[in-house]
PDB file of C-alpha atoms in Angstrom:
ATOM      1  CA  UNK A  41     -48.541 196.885  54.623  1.00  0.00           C
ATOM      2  CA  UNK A  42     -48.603 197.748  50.741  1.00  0.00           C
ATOM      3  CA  UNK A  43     -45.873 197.153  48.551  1.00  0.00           C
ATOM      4  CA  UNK A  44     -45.252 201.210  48.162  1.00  0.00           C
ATOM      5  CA  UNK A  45     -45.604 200.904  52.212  1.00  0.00           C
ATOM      6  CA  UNK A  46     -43.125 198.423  52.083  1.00  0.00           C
ATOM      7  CA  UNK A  47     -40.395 199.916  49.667  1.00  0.00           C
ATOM      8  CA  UNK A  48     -40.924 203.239  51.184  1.00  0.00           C
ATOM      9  CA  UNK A  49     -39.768 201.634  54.806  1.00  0.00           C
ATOM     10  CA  UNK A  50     -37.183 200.027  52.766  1.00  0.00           C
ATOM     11  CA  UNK A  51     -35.496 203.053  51.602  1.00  0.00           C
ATOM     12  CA  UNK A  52     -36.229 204.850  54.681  1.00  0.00           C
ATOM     13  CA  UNK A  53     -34.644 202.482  56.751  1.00  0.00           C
ATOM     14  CA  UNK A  54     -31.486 202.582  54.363  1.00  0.00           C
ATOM     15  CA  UNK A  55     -31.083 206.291  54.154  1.00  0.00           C
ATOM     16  CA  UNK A  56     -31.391 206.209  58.210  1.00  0.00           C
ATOM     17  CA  UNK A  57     -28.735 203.452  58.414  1.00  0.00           C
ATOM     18  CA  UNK A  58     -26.331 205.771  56.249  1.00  0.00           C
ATOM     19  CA  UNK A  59     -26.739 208.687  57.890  1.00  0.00           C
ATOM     20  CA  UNK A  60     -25.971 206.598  61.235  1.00  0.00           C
ATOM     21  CA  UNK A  61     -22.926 205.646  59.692  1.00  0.00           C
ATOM     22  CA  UNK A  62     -21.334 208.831  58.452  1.00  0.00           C
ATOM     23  CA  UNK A  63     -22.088 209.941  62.576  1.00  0.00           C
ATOM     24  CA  UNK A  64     -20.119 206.221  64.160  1.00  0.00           C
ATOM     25  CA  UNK A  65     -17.012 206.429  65.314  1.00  0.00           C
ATOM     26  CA  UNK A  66     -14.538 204.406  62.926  1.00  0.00           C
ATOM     27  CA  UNK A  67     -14.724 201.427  64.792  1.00  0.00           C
ATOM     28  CA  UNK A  68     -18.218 200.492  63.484  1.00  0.00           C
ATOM     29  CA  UNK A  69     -17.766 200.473  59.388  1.00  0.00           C
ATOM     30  CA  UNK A  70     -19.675 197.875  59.232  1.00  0.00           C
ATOM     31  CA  UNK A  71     -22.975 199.698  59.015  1.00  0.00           C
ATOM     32  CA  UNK A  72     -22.928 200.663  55.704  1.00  0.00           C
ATOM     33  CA  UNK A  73     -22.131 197.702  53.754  1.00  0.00           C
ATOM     34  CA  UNK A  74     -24.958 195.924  56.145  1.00  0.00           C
ATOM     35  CA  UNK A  75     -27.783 198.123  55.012  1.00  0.00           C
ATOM     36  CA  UNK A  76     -26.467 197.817  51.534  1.00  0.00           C
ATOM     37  CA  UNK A  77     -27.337 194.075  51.630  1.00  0.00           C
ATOM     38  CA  UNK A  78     -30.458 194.801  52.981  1.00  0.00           C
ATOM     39  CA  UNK A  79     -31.475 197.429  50.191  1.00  0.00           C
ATOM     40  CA  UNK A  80     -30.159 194.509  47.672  1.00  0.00           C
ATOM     41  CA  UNK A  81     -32.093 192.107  49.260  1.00  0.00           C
ATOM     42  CA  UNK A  82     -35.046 193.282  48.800  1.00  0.00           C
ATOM     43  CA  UNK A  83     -34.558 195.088  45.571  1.00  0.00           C
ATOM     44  CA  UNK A  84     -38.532 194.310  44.120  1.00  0.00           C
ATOM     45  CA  UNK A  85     -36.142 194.306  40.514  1.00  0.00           C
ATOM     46  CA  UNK A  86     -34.556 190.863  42.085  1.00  0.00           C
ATOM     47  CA  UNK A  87     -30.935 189.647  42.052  1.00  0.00           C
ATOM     48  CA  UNK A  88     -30.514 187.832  38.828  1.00  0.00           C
ATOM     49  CA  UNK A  89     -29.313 189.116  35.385  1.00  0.00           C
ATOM     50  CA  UNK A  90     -32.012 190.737  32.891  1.00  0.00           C
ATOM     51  CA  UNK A  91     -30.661 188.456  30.211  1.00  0.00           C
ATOM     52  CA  UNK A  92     -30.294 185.301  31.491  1.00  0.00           C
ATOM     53  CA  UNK A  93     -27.687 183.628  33.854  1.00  0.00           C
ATOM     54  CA  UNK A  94     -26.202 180.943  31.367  1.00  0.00           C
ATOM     55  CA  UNK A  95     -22.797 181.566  29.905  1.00  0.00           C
ATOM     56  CA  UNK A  96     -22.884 184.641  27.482  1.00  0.00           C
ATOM     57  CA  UNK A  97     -22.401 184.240  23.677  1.00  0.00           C
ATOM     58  CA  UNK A  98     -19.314 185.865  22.124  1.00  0.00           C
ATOM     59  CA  UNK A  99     -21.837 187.648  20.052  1.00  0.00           C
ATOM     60  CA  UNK A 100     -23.309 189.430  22.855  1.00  0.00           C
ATOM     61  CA  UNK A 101     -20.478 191.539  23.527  1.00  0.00           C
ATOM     62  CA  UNK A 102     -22.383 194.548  21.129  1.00  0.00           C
ATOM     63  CA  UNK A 103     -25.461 195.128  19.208  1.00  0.00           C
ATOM     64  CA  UNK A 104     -24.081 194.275  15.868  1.00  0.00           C
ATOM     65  CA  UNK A 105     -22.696 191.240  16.014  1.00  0.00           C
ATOM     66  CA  UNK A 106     -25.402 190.012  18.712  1.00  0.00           C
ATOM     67  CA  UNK A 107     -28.041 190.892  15.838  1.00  0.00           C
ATOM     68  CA  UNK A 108     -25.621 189.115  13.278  1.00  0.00           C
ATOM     69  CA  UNK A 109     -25.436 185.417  15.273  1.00  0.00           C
ATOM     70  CA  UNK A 110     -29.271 185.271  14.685  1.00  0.00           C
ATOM     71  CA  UNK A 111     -28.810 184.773  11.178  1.00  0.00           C
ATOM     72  CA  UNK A 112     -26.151 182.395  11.811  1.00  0.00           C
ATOM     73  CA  UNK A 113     -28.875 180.369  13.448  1.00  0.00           C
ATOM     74  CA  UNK A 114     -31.562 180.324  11.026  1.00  0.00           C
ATOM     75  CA  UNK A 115     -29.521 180.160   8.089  1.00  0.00           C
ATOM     76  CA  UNK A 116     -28.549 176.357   6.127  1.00  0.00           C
ATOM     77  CA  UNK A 117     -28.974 173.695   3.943  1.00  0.00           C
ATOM     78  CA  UNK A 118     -32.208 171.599   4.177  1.00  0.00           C
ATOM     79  CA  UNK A 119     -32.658 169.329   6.806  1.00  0.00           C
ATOM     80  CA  UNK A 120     -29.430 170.682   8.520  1.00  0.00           C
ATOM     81  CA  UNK A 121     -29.667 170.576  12.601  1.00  0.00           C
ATOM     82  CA  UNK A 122     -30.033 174.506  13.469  1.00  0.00           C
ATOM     83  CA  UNK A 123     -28.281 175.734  16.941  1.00  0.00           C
ATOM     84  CA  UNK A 124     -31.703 176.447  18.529  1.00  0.00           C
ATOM     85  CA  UNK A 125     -30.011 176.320  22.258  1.00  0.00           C
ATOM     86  CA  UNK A 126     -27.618 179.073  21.067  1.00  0.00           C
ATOM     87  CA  UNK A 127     -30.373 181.248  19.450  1.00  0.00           C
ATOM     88  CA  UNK A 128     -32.177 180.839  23.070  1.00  0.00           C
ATOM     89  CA  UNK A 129     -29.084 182.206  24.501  1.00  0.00           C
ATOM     90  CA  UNK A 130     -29.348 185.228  22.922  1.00  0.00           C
ATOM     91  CA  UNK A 131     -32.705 186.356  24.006  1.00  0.00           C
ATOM     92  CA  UNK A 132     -33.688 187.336  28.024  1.00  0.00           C
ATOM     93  CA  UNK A 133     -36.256 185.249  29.404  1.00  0.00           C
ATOM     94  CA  UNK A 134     -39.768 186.627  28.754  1.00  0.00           C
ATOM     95  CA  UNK A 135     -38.585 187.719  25.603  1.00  0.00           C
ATOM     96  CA  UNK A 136     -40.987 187.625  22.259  1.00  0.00           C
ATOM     97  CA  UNK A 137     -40.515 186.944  18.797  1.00  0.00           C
ATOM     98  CA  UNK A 138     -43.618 188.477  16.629  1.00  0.00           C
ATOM     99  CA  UNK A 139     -43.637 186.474  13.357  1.00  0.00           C
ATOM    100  CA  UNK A 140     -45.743 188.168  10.387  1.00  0.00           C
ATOM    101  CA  UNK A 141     -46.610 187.325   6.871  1.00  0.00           C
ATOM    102  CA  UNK A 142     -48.480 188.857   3.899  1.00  0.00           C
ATOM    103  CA  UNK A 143     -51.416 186.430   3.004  1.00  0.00           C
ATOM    104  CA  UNK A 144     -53.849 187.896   0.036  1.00  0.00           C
ATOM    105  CA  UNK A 145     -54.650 191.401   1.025  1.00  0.00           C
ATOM    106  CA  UNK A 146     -53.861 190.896   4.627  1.00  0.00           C
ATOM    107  CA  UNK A 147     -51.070 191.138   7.096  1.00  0.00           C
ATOM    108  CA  UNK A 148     -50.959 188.890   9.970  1.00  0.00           C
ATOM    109  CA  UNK A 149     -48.793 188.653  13.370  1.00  0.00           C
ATOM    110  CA  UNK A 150     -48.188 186.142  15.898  1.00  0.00           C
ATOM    111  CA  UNK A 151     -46.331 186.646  19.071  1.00  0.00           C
ATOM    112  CA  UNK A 152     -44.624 183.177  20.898  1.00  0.00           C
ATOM    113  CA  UNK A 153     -41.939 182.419  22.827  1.00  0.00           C
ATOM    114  CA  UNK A 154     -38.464 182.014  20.977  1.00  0.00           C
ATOM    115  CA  UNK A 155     -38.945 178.477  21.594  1.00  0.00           C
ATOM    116  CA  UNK A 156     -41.963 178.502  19.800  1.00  0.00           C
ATOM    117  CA  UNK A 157     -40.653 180.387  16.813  1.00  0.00           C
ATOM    118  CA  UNK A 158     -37.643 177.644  16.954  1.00  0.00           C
ATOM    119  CA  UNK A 159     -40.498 174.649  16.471  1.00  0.00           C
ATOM    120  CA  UNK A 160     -42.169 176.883  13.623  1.00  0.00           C
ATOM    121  CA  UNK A 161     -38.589 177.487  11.521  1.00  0.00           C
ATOM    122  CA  UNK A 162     -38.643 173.432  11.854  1.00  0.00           C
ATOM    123  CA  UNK A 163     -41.740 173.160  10.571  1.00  0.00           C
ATOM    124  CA  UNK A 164     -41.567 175.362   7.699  1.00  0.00           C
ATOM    125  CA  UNK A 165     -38.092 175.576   6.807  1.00  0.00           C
ATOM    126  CA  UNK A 166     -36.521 172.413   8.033  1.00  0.00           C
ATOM    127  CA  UNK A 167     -36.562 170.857   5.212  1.00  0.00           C
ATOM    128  CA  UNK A 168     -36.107 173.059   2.383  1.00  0.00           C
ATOM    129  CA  UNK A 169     -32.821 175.405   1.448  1.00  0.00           C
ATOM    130  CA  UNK A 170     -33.137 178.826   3.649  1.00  0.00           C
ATOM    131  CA  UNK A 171     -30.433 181.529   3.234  1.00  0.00           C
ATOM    132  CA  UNK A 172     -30.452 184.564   5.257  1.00  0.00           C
ATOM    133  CA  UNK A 173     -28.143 187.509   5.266  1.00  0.00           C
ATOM    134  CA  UNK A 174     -28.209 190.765   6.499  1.00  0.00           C
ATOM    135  CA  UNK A 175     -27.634 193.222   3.948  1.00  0.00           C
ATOM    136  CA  UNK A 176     -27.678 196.869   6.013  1.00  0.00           C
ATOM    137  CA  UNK A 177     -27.787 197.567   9.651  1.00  0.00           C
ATOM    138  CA  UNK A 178     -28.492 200.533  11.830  1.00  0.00           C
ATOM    139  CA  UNK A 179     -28.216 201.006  15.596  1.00  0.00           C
ATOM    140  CA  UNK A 180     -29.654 203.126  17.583  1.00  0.00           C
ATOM    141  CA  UNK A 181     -28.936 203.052  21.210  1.00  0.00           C
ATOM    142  CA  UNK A 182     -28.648 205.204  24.784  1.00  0.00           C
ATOM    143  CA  UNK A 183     -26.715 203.699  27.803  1.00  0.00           C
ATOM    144  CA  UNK A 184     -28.210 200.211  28.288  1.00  0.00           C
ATOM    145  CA  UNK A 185     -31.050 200.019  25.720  1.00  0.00           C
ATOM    146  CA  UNK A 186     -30.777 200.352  21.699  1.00  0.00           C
ATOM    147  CA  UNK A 187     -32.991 199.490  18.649  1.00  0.00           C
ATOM    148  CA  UNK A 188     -31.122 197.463  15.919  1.00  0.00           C
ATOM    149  CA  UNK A 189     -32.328 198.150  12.501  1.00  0.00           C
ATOM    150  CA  UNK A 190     -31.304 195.016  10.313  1.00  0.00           C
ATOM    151  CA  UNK A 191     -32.019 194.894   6.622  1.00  0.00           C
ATOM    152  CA  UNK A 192     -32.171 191.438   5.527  1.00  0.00           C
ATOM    153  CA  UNK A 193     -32.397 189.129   2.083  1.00  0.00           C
ATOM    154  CA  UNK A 194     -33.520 185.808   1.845  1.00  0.00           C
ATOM    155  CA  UNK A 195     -32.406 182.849  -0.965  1.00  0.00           C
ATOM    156  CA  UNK A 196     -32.912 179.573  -1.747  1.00  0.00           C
ATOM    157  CA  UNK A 197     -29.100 178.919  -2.672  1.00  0.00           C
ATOM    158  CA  UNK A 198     -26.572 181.288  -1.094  1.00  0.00           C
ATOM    159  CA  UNK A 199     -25.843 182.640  -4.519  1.00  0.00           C
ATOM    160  CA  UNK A 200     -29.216 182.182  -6.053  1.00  0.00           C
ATOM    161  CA  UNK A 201     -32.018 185.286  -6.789  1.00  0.00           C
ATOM    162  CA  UNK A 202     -33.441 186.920  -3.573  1.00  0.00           C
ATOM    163  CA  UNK A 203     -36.716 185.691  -2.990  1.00  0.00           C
ATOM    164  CA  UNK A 204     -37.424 188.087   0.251  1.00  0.00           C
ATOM    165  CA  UNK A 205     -36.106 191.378   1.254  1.00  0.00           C
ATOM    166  CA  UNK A 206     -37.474 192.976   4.520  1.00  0.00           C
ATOM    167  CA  UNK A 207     -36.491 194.693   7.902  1.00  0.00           C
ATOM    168  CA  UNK A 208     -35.797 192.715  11.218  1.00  0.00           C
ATOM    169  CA  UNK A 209     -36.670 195.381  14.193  1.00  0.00           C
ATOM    170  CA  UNK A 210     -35.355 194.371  17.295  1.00  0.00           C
ATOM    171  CA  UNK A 211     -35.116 195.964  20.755  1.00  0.00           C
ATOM    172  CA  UNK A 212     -32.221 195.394  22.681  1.00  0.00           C
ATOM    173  CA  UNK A 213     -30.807 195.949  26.335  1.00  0.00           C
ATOM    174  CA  UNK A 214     -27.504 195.101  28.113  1.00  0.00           C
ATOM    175  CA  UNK A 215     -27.642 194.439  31.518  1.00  0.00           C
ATOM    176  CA  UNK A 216     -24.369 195.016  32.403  1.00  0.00           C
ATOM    177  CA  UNK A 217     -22.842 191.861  31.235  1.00  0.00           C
ATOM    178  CA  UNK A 218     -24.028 191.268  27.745  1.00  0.00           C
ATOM    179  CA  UNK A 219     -26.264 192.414  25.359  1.00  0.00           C
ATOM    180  CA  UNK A 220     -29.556 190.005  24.968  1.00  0.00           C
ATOM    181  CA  UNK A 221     -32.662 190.302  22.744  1.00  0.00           C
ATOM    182  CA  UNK A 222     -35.762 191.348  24.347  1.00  0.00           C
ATOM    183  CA  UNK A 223     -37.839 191.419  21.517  1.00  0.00           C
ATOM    184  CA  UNK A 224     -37.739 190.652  17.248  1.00  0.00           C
ATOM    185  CA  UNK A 225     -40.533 191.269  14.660  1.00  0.00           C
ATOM    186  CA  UNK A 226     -40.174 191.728  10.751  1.00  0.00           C
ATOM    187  CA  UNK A 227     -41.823 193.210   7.537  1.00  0.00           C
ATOM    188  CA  UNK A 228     -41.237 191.780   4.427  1.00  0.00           C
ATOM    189  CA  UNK A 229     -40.701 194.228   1.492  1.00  0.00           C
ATOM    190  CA  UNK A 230     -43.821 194.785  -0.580  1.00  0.00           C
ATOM    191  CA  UNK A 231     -45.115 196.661  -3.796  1.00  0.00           C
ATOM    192  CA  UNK A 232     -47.009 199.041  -0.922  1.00  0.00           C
ATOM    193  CA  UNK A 233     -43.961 199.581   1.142  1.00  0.00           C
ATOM    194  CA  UNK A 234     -40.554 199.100  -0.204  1.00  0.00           C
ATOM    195  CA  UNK A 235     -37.821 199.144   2.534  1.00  0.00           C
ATOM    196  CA  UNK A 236     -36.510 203.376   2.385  1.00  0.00           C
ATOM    197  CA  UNK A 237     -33.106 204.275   1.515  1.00  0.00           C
ATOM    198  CA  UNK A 238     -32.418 205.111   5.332  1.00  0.00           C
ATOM    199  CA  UNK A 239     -32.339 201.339   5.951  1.00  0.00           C
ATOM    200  CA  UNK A 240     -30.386 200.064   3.435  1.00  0.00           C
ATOM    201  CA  UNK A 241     -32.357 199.411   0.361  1.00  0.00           C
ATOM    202  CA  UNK A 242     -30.464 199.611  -3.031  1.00  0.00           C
TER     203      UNK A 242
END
């Protein structure tokens, strides 16, 4: 049997075993919540939670301050230990983080794994001065999805020049407990495209 087959005897079988019940006398109610379990069951979606089953982060009660924590992570002093299990926590499994940069004339982007962008901040910014803050945000969202919109500034002392400016885009989704990342990606501000006055810039 196919897997359309399949589901299509699924919900076949479940829409028989309700309209069963509504005809039983009241001394079988247990017919519905059995045929409930069964749809469950075999939900092709699964049981477990689209972001994650570990503990949720106090940030991931909304958008904004679930966008905010990440640059609580990456943000600190040289060679100070970054919360990398925390920033984990904030992202559903299978989730991607596409890191760019401007090189020369060219702009280049690499998808990983949050873990992998982790072992990259470590390896380029472990041991040198990195301060982050998010300067403007703007969130867009419809029941459990939105699109956060996060203006950010970058420094080498938390009150020295701005080296960076860019836009963090990041797509979000709550699955009914908490708020998670499903994916991040940036642009850094450039002479060609300097961040509009819709997201932020001064």
């Amino acid at each position: 049997m196919t897997m359309k087959n399949s589901l299509t005897a699924i919900a076949a079988a479940s829409l028989l075993a309700l309209n069963l019940a509504h005809g039983a006398s009241a001394a079988e109610p247990a017919s519905v919540p059995v045929s409930y379990a069964v749809a469950v069951q075999d939900n092709p979606l699964g049981a477990n939670a689209a972001c994650g089953m570990g503990e949720p982060d106090s940030a991931s009660r909304a958008p904004e301050t679930l966008v905010r924590a990440l640059y609580e992570v990456v943000t600190g002093a040289a060679g100070a230990k970054k919360d990398w299990a925390r920033m984990a926590n904030l992202f559903a499994p299978g989730a991607i983080v596409t890191t760019t940069t401007h090189r020369g004339g060219a702009f280049l982007a690499d998808p990983q794994t949050p873990a992998q962008f982790a072992a990259l901040n470590e390896r380029l910014l472990g041991q040198r001065n990195f301060y982050e803050r998010e300067v403007a945000q703007r969130i867009e969202s419809f029941g459990h999805i939105a699109h956060a919109w996060s203006t950010y500034e970058t420094r080498d002392q938390p009150d020295g020049p701005v080296r960076v400016r860019g836009v963090n885009a990041l797509q979000l989704l709550n699955d009914g407990q908490r708020w998670c990342i499903l994916s991040l990606t940036w642009d850094a501000e450039t002479a060609a495209h300097p961040i509009p006055a819709a997201l932020g810039a001064k």
